[in-house]
Every structure is written in C-alpha cells, then in structure tokens.
Coordinates of C-alpha atoms in Angstrom, one line a residue:
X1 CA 0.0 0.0 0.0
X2 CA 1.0 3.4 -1.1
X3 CA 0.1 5.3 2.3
X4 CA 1.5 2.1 4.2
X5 CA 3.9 3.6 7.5
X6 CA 5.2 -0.3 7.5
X7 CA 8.3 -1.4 6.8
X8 CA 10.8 1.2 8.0
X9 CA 9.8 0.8 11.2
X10 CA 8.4 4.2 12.3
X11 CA 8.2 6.3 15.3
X12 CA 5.5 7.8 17.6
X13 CA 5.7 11.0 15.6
X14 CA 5.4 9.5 12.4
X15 CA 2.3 7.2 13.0
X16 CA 1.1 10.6 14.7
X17 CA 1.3 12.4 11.0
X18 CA 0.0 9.8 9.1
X19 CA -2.9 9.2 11.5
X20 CA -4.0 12.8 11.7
X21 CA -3.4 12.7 7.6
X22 CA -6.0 9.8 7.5
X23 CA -8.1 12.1 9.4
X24 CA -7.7 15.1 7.6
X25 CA -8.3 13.1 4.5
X26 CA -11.0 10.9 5.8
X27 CA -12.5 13.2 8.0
X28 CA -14.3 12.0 11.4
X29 CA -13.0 8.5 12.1
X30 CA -13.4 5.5 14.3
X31 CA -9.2 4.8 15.6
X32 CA -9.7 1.5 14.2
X33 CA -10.5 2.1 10.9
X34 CA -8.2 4.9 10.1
X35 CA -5.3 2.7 11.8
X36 CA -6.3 -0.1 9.1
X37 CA -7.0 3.0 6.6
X38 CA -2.7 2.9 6.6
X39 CA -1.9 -0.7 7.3
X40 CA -1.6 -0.8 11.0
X41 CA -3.4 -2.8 14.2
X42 CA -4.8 -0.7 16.9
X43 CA -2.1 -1.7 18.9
X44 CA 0.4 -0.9 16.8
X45 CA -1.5 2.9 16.5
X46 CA -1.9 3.0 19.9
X47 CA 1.9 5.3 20.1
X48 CA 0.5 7.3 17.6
X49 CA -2.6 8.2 19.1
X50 CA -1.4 9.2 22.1
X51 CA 1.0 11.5 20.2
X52 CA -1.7 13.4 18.9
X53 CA -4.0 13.5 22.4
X54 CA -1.1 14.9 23.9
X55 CA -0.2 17.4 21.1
X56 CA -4.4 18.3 21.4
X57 CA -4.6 17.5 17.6
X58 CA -7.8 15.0 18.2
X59 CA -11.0 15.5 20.5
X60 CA -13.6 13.0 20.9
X61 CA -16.3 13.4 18.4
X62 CA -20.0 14.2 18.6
X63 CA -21.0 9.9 18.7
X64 CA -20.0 7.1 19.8
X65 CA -15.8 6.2 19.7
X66 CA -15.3 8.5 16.3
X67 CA -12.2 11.2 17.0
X68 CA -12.2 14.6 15.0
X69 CA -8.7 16.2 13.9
X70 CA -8.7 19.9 15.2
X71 CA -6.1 22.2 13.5
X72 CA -3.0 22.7 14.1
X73 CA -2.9 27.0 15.0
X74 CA -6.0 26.1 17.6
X75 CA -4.4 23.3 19.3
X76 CA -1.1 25.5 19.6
X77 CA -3.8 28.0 21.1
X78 CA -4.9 25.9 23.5
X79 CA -1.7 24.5 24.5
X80 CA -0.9 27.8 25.0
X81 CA -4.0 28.7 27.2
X82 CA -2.9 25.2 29.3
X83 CA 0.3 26.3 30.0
X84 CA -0.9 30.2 31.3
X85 CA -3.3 28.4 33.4
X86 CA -0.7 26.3 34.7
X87 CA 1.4 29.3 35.1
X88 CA -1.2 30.9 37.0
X89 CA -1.6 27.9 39.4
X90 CA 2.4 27.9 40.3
X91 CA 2.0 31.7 40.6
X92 CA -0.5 31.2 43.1
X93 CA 1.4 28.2 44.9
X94 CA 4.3 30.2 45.5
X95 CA 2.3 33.1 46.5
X96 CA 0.8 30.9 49.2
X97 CA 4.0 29.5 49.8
X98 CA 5.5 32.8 50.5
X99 CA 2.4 33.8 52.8
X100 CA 3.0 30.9 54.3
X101 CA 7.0 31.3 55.1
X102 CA 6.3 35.4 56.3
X103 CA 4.0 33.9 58.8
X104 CA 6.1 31.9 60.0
X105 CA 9.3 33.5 60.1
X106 CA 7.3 36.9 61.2
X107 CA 4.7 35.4 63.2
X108 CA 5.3 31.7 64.5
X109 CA 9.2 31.7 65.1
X110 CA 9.0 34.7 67.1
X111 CA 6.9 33.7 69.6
X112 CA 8.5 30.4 69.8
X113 CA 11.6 32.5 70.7
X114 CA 10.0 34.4 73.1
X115 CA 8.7 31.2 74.8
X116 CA 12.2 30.3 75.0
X117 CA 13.6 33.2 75.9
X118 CA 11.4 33.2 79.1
X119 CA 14.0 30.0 80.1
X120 CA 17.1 30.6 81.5
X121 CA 19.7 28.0 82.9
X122 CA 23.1 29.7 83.8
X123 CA 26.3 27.4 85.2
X124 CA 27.5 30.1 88.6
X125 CA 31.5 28.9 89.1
X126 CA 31.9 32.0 90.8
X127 CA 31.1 32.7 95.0
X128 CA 30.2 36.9 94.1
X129 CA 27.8 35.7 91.3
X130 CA 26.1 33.0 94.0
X131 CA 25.8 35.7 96.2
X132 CA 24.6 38.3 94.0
X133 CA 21.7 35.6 93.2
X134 CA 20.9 35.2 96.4
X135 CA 20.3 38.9 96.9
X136 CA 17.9 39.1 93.7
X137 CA 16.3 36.2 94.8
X138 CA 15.0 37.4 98.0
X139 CA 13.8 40.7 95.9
X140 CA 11.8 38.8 93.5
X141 CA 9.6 36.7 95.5
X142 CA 5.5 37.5 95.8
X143 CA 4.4 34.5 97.6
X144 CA 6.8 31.8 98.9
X145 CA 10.2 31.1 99.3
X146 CA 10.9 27.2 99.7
X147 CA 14.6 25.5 100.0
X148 CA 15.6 22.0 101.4
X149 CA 19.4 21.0 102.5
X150 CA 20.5 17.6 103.6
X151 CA 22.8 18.8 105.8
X152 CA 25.5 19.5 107.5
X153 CA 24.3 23.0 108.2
X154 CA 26.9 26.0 107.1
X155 CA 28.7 28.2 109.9
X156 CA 27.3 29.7 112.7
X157 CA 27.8 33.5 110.7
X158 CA 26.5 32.1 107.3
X159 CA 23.2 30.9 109.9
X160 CA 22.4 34.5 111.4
X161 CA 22.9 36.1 108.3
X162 CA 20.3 33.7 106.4
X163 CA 17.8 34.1 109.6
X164 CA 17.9 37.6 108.8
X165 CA 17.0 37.4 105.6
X166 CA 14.1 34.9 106.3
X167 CA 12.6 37.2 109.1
X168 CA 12.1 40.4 106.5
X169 CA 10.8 38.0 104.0
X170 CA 8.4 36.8 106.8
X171 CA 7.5 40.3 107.3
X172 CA 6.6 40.7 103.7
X173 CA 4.1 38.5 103.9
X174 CA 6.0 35.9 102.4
X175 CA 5.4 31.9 103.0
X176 CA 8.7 30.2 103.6
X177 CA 9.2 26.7 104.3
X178 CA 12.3 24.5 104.8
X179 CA 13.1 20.7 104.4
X180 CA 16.0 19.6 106.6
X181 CA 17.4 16.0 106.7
X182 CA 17.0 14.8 110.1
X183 CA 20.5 14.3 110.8
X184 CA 20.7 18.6 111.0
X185 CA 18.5 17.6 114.6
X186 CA 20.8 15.6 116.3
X187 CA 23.4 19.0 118.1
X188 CA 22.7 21.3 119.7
X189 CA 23.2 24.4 117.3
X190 CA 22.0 22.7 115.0
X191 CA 18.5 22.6 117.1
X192 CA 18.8 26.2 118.2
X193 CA 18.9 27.2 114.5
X194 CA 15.7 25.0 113.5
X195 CA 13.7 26.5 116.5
X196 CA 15.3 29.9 115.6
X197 CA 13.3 29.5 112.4
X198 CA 10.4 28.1 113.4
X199 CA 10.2 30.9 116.3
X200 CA 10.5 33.5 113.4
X201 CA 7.6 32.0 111.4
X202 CA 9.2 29.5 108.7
X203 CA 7.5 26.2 108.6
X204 CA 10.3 23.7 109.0
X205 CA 9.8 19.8 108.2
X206 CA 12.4 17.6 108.8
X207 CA 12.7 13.9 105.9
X208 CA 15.2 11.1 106.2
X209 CA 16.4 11.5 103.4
X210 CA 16.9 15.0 101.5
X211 CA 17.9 14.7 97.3
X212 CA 20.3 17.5 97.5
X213 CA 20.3 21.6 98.2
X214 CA 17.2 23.6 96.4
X215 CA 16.9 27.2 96.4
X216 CA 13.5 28.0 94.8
X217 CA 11.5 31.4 94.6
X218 CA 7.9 31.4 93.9
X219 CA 7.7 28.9 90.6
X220 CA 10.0 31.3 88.4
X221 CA 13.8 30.7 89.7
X222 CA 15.4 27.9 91.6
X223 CA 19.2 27.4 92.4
X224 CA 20.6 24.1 92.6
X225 CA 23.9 22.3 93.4
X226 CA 25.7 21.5 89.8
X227 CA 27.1 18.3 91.3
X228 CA 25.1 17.5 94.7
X229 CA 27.9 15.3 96.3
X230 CA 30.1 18.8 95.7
X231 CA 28.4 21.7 98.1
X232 CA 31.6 24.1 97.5
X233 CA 31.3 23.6 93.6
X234 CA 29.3 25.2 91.0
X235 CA 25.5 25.8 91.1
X236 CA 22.8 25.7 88.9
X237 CA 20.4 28.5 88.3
X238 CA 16.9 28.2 86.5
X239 CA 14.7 30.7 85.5
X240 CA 10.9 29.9 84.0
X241 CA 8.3 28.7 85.4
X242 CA 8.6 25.8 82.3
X243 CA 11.1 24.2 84.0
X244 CA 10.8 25.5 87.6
X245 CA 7.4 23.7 88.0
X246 CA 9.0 20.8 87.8
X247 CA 11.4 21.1 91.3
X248 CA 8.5 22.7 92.8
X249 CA 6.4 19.4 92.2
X250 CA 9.2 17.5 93.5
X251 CA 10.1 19.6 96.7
X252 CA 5.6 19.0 97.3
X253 CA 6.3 15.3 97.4
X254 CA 9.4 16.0 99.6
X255 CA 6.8 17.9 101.5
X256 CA 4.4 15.9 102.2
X257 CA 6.8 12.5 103.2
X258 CA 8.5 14.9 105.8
X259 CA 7.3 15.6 109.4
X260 CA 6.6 19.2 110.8
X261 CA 10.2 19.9 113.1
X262 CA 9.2 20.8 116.8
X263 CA 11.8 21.7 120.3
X264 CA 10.9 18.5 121.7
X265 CA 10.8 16.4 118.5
X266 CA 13.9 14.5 119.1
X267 CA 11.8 13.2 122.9
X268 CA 9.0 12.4 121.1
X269 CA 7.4 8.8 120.7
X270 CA 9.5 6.3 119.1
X271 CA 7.7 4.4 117.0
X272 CA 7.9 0.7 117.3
X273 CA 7.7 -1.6 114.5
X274 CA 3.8 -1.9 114.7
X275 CA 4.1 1.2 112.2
X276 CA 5.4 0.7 108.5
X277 CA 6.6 3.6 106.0
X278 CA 3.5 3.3 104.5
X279 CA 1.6 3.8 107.6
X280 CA 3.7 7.0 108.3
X281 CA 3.0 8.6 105.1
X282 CA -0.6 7.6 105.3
X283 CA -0.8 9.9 108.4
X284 CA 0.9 12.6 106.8
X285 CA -1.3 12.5 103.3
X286 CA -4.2 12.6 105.9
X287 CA -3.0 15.4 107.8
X288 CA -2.1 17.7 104.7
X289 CA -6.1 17.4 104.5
X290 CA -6.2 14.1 101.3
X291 CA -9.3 12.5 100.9
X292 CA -9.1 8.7 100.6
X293 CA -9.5 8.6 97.5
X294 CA -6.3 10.7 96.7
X295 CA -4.3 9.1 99.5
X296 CA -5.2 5.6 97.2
X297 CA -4.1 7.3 94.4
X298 CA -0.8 8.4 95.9
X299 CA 0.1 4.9 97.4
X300 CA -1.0 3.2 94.3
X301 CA -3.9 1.1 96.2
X302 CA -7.4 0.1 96.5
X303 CA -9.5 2.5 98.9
X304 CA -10.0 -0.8 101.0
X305 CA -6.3 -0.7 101.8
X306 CA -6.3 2.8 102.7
X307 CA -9.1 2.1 105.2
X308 CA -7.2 -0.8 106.8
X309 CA -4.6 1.3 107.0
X310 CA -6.0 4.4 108.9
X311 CA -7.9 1.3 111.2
X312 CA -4.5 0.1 112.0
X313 CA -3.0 3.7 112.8
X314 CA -5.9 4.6 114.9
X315 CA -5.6 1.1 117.1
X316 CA -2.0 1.9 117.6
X317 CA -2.4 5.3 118.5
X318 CA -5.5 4.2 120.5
X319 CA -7.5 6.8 119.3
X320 CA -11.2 6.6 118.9
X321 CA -11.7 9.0 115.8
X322 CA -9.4 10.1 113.2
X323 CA -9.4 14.1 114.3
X324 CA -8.3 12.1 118.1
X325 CA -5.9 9.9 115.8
X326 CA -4.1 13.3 114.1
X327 CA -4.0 15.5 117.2
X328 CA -2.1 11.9 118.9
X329 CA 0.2 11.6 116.1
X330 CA 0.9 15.3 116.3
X331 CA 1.6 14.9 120.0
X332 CA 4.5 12.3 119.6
X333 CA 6.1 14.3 116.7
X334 CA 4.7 11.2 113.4
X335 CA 3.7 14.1 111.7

C-alpha cells in the first residue's frame, strides 16, 4: 500500500502524521479504521494516538468512539492557554507558599523564641555571682520562698545572716518553708537554728532523706547544686516557670513524706515496729487534708487498703476518731 507507514519501522511522531493525515483526509474516524485505513493494528497505533491527544490534535467526536482532527494553530492556542493556566496555578502556589514562610518566620518563630527566651539556665562557678543571686532572689519573691538541705548546716555567721533574711521576707508576707534531713537535729546548734526558724515564722519539716540543696523562689527561679555530692562547687540556676514547675512538684512530694520539726521532737514517741513507711506517710497524706481517694491514688492502692490502714494507725495510736488519731500523732512528733 502506497500510504502504508510499515516497513521502515516508524516512530511515535510518524504514526502521529500519518494518523492525523488519514483524518484530515478521511475526516471523522473510528481509531480502528483509520489505523487499518494505513496498514496498521490498533495496537500498533496505539503510540501514535497518544502523540496526537497529547499534542491536542484530536478531540472525541460528537457519537460514539469517532475522534475529530482539530487544526494545528488552535491546538497551539490551546496549548498555549494550558500552560498560562498552569502558570497561574504555580503563581499562586508560591504566592501561598511565601504567605505561608512570612507567617512563620514573622509570626510563629518569634513567639517560639520568646517562649524560649522566658527559660534561662546559667552554670555560677563564681562565690560573688552565687551571692549576688541570692540577693535578687529574695527581691523577687510575691508569695513563697521554699529551699531543702540535707545537711551538714553552714557556719554559725553564714546561719544568722540567712535568719535575717528569712525574718524580712516573713515580714513581707512571704510563706517560707524549709526541708532539713533529720541528721541537722541531732546537736545542739543545730537545734537552736531550726527552733530559731520556726520561732521566726518558717515552717520547718524535717525527711530522712533530702535529694540535694534547692533554692526555689515562687515557681520562676530555683538554684541548685551543679554536682550534689560537691556543696563548694558550682551551682545551677533556673529561671521559667517551664522548667521551675518541675522542682516545685518534686520539693511537694518532699513535702508531704516529711514531718513538721518541733523543740521536743527529738523526745518524742519512738515508733515501734507496729508502724510501717507506708503507715507514716498515710498519716501525713491525711493530715495535709487528702481524701481517701487521693491518698489511694498516691500509694497506688485500692480505697480498702487505705481504710485498713487508717484502722491500724488509729488502734496503735488508741485513738477513737481520726481528728483524736491526728492531734495523737501530732503529740509524739509522726507528723
């Protein structure tokens, strides 16, 4: 055949021409027929159709599976018009983009930065910088000044001059509160100093076991020991309430598994085994005012236990109520 595109074997583009030349020719076609109109299968067309849908040289005709050939200078036109509108749409992609990027590079970032610019955590090496801490922390409180400190208890000097300090704070109207292992009650001036405090207003506990020195004013700034087992080294100091919240909720536990600190503590009752740890910190959940239900929940038991429990700190105290059993356990210093 004389308009065969056999033989030579032909490309995409050719089977493309002599399609849409069939067409042009032919006019309005079924694929199939004006692939066999030249010679070839609709598979073996099937290159050269596709040439021509992408090129926009075909569009479906008005029935069934017939294909029309649309000229040339209007599917350049169209082409044309695709590619604006795709233009357009990257236009308006990278204009969102960039709206996106100023917001958050103007917006976002900034106050990501000023959230963490409101933390502070600065390594002291220096005695005049600890001390010049000190003095801004006692400026800076509102509402409560809390520290705890294992022991042994500084020099007689380094004592009166903190007492001093804690007595105009207490004058300000400020809560202060101490934890003190209960090794610092076991001397003499070491007694005088907690009942020096207590006399002055602080509310002193004493625990048996105190994690290391913390220095904390209200939930914005704490001050802690760099390396704990070092008490001359360098010292930690925190600002945010972020990360201060997180020693304050540590020095409540401390808290509440400590006992208040009294003159005659040291001649109190002395518990006999009959009383377990978990006993002891039952009666001091109850007398920081827990429900049941939240002394369960601190234990990490059934409200059962916690009944059994009180039952068996009553009988040992013998008290008859619990209000009897707390004003007992006051008595002999358990709480």
């Amino acid at each position: 055949m004389a308009n065969s595109v056999r033989g030579g074997g032909p490309n995409a583009a050719d089977i493309g021409l002599a399609l849409y030349q069939t067409l042009r020719t032919n006019g309005s076609s079924v694929p199939a027929k004006a692939a066999a109109a030249i010679g070839l299968t609709e598979a073996e067309a099937e290159a050269g159709w596709r040439e021509l849908e992408e090129l926009g040289l075909i569009r479906p005709g008005d029935t069934g599976d017939v294909v029309d050939p649309v000229e040339p200078d209007t599917a350049l036109i169209e082409l044309l018009a695709r590619q604006r509108a795709s233009l357009r749409r990257q236009r308006d992609e990278l204009t969102s983009m960039v709206t996106a990027a100023e917001s958050l590079m103007e917006r976002y970032r900034p106050a990501v930065m000023r959230e963490n610019a409101e933390i502070e955590v600065e390594l002291v090496t220096k005695d005049h910088r600890r001390r010049q801490f000190l003095r801004d922390f006692d400026a800076t409180i509102t509402e409560s000044a809390s520290w705890m400190h294992p022991g042994p208890l500084p020099s007689s000097e380094v004592l009166a001059g903190s007492l001093t300090a804690d007595n105009a704070l207490i004058a300000r109207g400020i809560k202060v509160r101490a934890i003190y292992g209960q090794s610092i009650n076991s001397a003499p001036r070491q007694r005088k100093y907690l009942s020096d405090l207590t006399a002055a207003g602080v509310e002193v506990r004493l625990a048996p076991q105190v994690p290391f020195d913390l220095l904390m004013a209200d939930t914005h700034s704490a001050l802690v020991l760099a390396n704990p087992e070092d008490p001359s080294g360098p010292a930690v100091v925190v600002r945010g309430p972020a990360l201060v919240r997180s020693y304050v909720a540590m020095y409540e536990d401390c808290w509440l598994r400590s006992v208040p600190y009294t003159a005659n503590a040291a001649n109190g009752l002395d518990p006999d085994n009959e009383l377990t740890e978990q006993h002891r910190t039952t009666m001091r959940l109850l007398a920081n005012g827990l429900t049941d239900e939240r002394i369960a929940r601190k234990l990490g038991v059934s409200l059962r236990t916690v009944s059994r429990l009180v039952s068996e700190i009553m009988r040992y105290l013998e008290a008859e109520s619990r209000f009897q059993a707390g004003v007992l356990a006051a008595a002999h210093g358990l709480i």
